PDB file of C-alpha atoms and ligand atoms in Angstrom:
ATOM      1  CA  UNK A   1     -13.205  29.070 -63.081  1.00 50.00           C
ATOM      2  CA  UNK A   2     -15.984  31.511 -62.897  1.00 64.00           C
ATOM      3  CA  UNK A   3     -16.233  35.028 -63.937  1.00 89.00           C
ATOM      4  CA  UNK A   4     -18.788  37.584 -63.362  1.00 93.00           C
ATOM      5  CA  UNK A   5     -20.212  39.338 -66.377  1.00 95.00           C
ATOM      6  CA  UNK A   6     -22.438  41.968 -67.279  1.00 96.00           C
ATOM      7  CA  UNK A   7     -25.924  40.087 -68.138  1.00 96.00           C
ATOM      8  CA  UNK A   8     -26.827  40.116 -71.573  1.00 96.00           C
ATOM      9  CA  UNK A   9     -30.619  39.392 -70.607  1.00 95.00           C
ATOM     10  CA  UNK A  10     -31.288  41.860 -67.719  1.00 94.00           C
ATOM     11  CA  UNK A  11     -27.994  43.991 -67.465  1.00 95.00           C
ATOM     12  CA  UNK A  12     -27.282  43.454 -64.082  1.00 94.00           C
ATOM     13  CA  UNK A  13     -23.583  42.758 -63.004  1.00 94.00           C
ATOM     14  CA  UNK A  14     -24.086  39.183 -61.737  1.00 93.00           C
ATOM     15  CA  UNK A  15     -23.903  36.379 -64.392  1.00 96.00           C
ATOM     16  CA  UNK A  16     -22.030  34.186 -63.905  1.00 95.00           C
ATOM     17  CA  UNK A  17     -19.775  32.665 -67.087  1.00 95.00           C
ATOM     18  CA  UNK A  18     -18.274  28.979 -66.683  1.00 94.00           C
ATOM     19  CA  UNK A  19     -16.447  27.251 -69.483  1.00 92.00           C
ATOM     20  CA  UNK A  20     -17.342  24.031 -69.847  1.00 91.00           C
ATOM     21  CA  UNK A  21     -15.024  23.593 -72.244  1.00 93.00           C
ATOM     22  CA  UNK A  22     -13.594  25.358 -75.145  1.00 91.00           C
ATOM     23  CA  UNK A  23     -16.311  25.402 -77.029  1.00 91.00           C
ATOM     24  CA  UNK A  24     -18.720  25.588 -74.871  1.00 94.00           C
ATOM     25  CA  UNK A  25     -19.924  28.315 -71.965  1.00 95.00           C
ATOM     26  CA  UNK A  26     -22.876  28.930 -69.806  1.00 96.00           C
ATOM     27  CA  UNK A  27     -24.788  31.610 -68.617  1.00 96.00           C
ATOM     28  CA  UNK A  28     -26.611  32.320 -64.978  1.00 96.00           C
ATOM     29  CA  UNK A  29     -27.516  35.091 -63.919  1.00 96.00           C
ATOM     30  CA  UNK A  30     -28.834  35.852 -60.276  1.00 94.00           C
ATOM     31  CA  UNK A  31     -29.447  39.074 -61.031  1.00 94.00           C
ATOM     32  CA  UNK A  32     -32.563  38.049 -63.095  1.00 95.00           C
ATOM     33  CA  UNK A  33     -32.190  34.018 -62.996  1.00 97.00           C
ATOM     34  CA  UNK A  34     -32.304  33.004 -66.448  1.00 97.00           C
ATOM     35  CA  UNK A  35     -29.741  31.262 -67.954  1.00 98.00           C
ATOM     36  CA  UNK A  36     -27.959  29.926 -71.345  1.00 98.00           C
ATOM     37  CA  UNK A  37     -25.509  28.707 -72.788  1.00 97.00           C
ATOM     38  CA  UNK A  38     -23.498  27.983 -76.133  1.00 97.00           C
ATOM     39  CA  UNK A  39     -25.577  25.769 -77.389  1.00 97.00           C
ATOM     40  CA  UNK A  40     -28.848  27.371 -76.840  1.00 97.00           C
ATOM     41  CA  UNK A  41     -28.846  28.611 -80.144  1.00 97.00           C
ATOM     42  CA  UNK A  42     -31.307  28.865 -83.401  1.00 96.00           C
ATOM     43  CA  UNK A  43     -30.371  25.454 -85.132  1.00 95.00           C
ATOM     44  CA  UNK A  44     -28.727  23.805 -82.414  1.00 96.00           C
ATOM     45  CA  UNK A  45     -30.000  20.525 -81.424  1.00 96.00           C
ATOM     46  CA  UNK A  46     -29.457  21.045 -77.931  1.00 95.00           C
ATOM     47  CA  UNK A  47     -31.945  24.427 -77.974  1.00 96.00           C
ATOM     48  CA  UNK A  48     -34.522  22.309 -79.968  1.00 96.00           C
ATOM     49  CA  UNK A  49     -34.490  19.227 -77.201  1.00 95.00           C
ATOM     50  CA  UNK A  50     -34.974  22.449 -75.065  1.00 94.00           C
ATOM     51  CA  UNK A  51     -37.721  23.646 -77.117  1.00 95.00           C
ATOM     52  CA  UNK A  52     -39.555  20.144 -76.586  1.00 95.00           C
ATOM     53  CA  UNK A  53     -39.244  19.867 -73.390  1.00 95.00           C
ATOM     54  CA  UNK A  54     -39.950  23.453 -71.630  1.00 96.00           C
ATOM     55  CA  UNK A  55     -42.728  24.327 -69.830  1.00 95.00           C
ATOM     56  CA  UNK A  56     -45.026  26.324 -72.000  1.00 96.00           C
ATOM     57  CA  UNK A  57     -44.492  29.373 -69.792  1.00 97.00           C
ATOM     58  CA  UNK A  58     -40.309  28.900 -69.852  1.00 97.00           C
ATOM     59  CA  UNK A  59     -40.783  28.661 -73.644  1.00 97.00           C
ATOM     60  CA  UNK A  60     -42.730  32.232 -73.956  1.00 97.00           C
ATOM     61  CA  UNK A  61     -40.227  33.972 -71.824  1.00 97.00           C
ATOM     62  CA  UNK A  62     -37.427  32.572 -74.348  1.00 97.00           C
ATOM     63  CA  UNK A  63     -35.268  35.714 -75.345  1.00 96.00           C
ATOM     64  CA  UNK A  64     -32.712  36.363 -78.058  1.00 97.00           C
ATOM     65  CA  UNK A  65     -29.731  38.245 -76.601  1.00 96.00           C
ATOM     66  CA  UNK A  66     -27.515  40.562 -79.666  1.00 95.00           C
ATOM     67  CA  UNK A  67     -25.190  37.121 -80.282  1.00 94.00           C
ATOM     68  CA  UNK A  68     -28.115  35.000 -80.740  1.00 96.00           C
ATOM     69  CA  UNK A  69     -28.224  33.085 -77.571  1.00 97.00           C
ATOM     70  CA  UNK A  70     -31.526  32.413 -76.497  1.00 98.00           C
ATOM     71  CA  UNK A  71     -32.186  33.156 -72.373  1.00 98.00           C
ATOM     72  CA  UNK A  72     -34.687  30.915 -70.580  1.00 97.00           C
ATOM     73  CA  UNK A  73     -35.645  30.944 -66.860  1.00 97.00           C
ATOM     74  CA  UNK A  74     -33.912  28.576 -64.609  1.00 97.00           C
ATOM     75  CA  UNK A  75     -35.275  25.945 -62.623  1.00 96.00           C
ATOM     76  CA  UNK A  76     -33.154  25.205 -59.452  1.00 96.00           C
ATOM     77  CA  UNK A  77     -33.767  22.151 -57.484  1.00 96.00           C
ATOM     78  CA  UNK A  78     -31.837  21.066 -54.649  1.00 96.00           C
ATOM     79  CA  UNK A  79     -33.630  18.234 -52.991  1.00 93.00           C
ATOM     80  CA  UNK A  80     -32.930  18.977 -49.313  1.00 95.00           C
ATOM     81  CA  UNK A  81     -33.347  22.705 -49.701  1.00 97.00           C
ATOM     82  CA  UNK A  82     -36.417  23.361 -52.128  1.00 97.00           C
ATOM     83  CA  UNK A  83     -36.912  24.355 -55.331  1.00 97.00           C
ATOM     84  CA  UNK A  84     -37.648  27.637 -57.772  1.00 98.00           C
ATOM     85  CA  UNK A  85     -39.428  27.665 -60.561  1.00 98.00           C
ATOM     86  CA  UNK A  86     -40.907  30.389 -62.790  1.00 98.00           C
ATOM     87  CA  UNK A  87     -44.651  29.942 -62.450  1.00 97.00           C
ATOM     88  CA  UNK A  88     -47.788  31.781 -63.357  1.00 96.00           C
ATOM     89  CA  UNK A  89     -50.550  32.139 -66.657  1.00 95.00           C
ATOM     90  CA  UNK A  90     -48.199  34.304 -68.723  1.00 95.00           C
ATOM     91  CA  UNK A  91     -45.015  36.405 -69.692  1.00 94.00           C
ATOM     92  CA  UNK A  92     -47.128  39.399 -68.402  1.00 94.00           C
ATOM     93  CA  UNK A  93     -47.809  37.746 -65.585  1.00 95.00           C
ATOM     94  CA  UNK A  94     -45.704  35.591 -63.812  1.00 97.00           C
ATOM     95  CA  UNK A  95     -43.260  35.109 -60.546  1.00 97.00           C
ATOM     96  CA  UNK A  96     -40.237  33.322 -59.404  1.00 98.00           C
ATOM     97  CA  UNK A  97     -42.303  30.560 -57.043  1.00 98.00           C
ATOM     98  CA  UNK A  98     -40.098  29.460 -54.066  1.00 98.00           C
ATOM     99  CA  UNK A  99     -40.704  25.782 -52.600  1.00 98.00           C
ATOM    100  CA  UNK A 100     -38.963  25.002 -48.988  1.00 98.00           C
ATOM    101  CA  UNK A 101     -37.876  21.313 -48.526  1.00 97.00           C
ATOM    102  CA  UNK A 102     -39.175  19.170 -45.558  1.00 96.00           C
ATOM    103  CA  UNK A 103     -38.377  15.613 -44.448  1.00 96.00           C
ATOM    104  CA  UNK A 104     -40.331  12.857 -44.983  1.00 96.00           C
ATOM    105  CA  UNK A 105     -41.706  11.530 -41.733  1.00 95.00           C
ATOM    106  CA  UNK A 106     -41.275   7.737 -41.492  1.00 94.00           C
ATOM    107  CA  UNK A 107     -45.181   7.659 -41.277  1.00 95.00           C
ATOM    108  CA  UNK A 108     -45.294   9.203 -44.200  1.00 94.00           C
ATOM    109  CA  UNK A 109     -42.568   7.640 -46.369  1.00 93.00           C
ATOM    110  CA  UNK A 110     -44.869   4.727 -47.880  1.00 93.00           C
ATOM    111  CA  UNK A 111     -46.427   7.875 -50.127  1.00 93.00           C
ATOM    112  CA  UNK A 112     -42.685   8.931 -51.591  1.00 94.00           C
ATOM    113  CA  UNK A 113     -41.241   5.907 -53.133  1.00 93.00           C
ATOM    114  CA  UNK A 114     -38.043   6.221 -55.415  1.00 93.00           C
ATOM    115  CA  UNK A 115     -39.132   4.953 -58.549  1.00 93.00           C
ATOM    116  CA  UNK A 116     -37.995   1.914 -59.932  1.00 93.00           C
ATOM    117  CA  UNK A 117     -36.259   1.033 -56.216  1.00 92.00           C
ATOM    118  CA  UNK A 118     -37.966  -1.441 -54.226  1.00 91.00           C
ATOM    119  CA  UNK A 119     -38.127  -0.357 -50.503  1.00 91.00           C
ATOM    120  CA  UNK A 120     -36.476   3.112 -51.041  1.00 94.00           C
ATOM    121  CA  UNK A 121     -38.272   6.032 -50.233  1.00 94.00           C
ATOM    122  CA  UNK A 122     -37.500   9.874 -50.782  1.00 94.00           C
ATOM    123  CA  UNK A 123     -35.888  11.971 -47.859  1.00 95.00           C
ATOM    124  CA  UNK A 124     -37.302  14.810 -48.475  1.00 96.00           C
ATOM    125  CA  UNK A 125     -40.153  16.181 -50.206  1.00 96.00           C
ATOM    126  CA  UNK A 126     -41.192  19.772 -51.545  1.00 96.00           C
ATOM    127  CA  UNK A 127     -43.634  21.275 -49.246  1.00 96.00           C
ATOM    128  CA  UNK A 128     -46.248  23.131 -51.133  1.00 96.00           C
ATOM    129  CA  UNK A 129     -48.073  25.223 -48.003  1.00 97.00           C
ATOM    130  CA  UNK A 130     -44.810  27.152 -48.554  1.00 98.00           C
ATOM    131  CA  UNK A 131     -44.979  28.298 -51.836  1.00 98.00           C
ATOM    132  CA  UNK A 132     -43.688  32.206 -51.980  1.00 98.00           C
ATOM    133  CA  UNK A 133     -44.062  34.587 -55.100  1.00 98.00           C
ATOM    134  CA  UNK A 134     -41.301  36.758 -55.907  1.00 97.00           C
ATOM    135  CA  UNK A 135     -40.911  39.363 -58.519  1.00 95.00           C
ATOM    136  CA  UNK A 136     -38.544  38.763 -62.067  1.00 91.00           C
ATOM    137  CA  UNK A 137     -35.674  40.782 -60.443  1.00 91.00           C
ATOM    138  CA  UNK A 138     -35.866  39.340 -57.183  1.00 95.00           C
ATOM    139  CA  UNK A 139     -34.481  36.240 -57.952  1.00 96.00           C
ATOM    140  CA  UNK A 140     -32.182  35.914 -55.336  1.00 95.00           C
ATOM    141  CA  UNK A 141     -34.463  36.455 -52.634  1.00 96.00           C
ATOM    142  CA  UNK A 142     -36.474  33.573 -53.720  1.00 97.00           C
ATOM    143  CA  UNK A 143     -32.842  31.638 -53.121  1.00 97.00           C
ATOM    144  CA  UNK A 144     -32.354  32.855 -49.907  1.00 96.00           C
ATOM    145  CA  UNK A 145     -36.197  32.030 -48.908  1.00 97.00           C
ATOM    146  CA  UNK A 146     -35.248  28.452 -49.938  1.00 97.00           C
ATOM    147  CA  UNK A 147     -31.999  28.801 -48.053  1.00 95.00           C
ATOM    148  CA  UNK A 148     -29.490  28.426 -50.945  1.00 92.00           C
ATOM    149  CA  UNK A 149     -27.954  31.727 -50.447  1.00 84.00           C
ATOM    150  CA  UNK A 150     -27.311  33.466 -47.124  1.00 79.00           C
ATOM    151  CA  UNK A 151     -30.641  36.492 -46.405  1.00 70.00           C
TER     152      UNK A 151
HETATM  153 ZN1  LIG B 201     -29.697  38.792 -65.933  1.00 56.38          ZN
END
């Protein structure tokens, strides 16, 4: 059960609330496409795994909301659609980059091999020639370049 809530990290009216479970909710917003969630919080284990892992860029766009939740960019990644990433040198300077899915030729298949499968190859792959910028607050363009929302 979703419900739409004013965005603590941009203000916009489209972030999205789901309760995981009692204790625990997340955050996405499409109005400016960063995310959090309960446990991505000062102390919490699950925000320093985060911390560990995050691009270097995600980790300098980390930002503190009032109740302490920390917002980071999200990454979405839908195999047969394409992907969108935050990308660029800097919080000053950076861009939601949009990545449009193609399929693997059979020619081609030998060079995208599922790891750790023998004889399995990947059906699609992200095809960088496509790569499109978009500004911080046009997040959901970038998802309808990719073709995850409608245009
Ligand atoms: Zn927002």
């Amino acid at each position: 059960m979703d419900k739409l809530i004013i965005c603590a990290h941009c203000g916009s009216d489209a972030c999205y609330v789901d309760e995981v479970n009692q204790d625990i909710k997340t955050y996405f917003c499409y109005g400016c496409g960063f995310q959090t969630n309960s446990l991505m919080k000062e102390g919490e284990s699950f925000y320093e795994r985060q911390l560990e892992v995050l691009p270097e860029l995600y980790k300098d766009l980390l930002d503190k909301d009032d109740d302490g939740h920390v917002w980071m960019p999200s990454t979405v990644n839908v195999p047969e659609k394409g992907m969108v990433f935050a990308n660029g040198p800097s919080k000053e300077q950076w861009a939601w980059a949009a990545v449009k899915a193609v399929k693997v030729t059979e020619e081609e298949k030998t060079k995208y091999p599922i790891p750790g499968k023998k004889d399995q190859y990947y059906e699609w792959r992200m095809d960088m020639t496509t790569l499109k910028e978009f500004p911080e607050r046009e997040f959901m363009d970038a998802l309808s370049y990719i073709e995850i929302l409608p245009e």
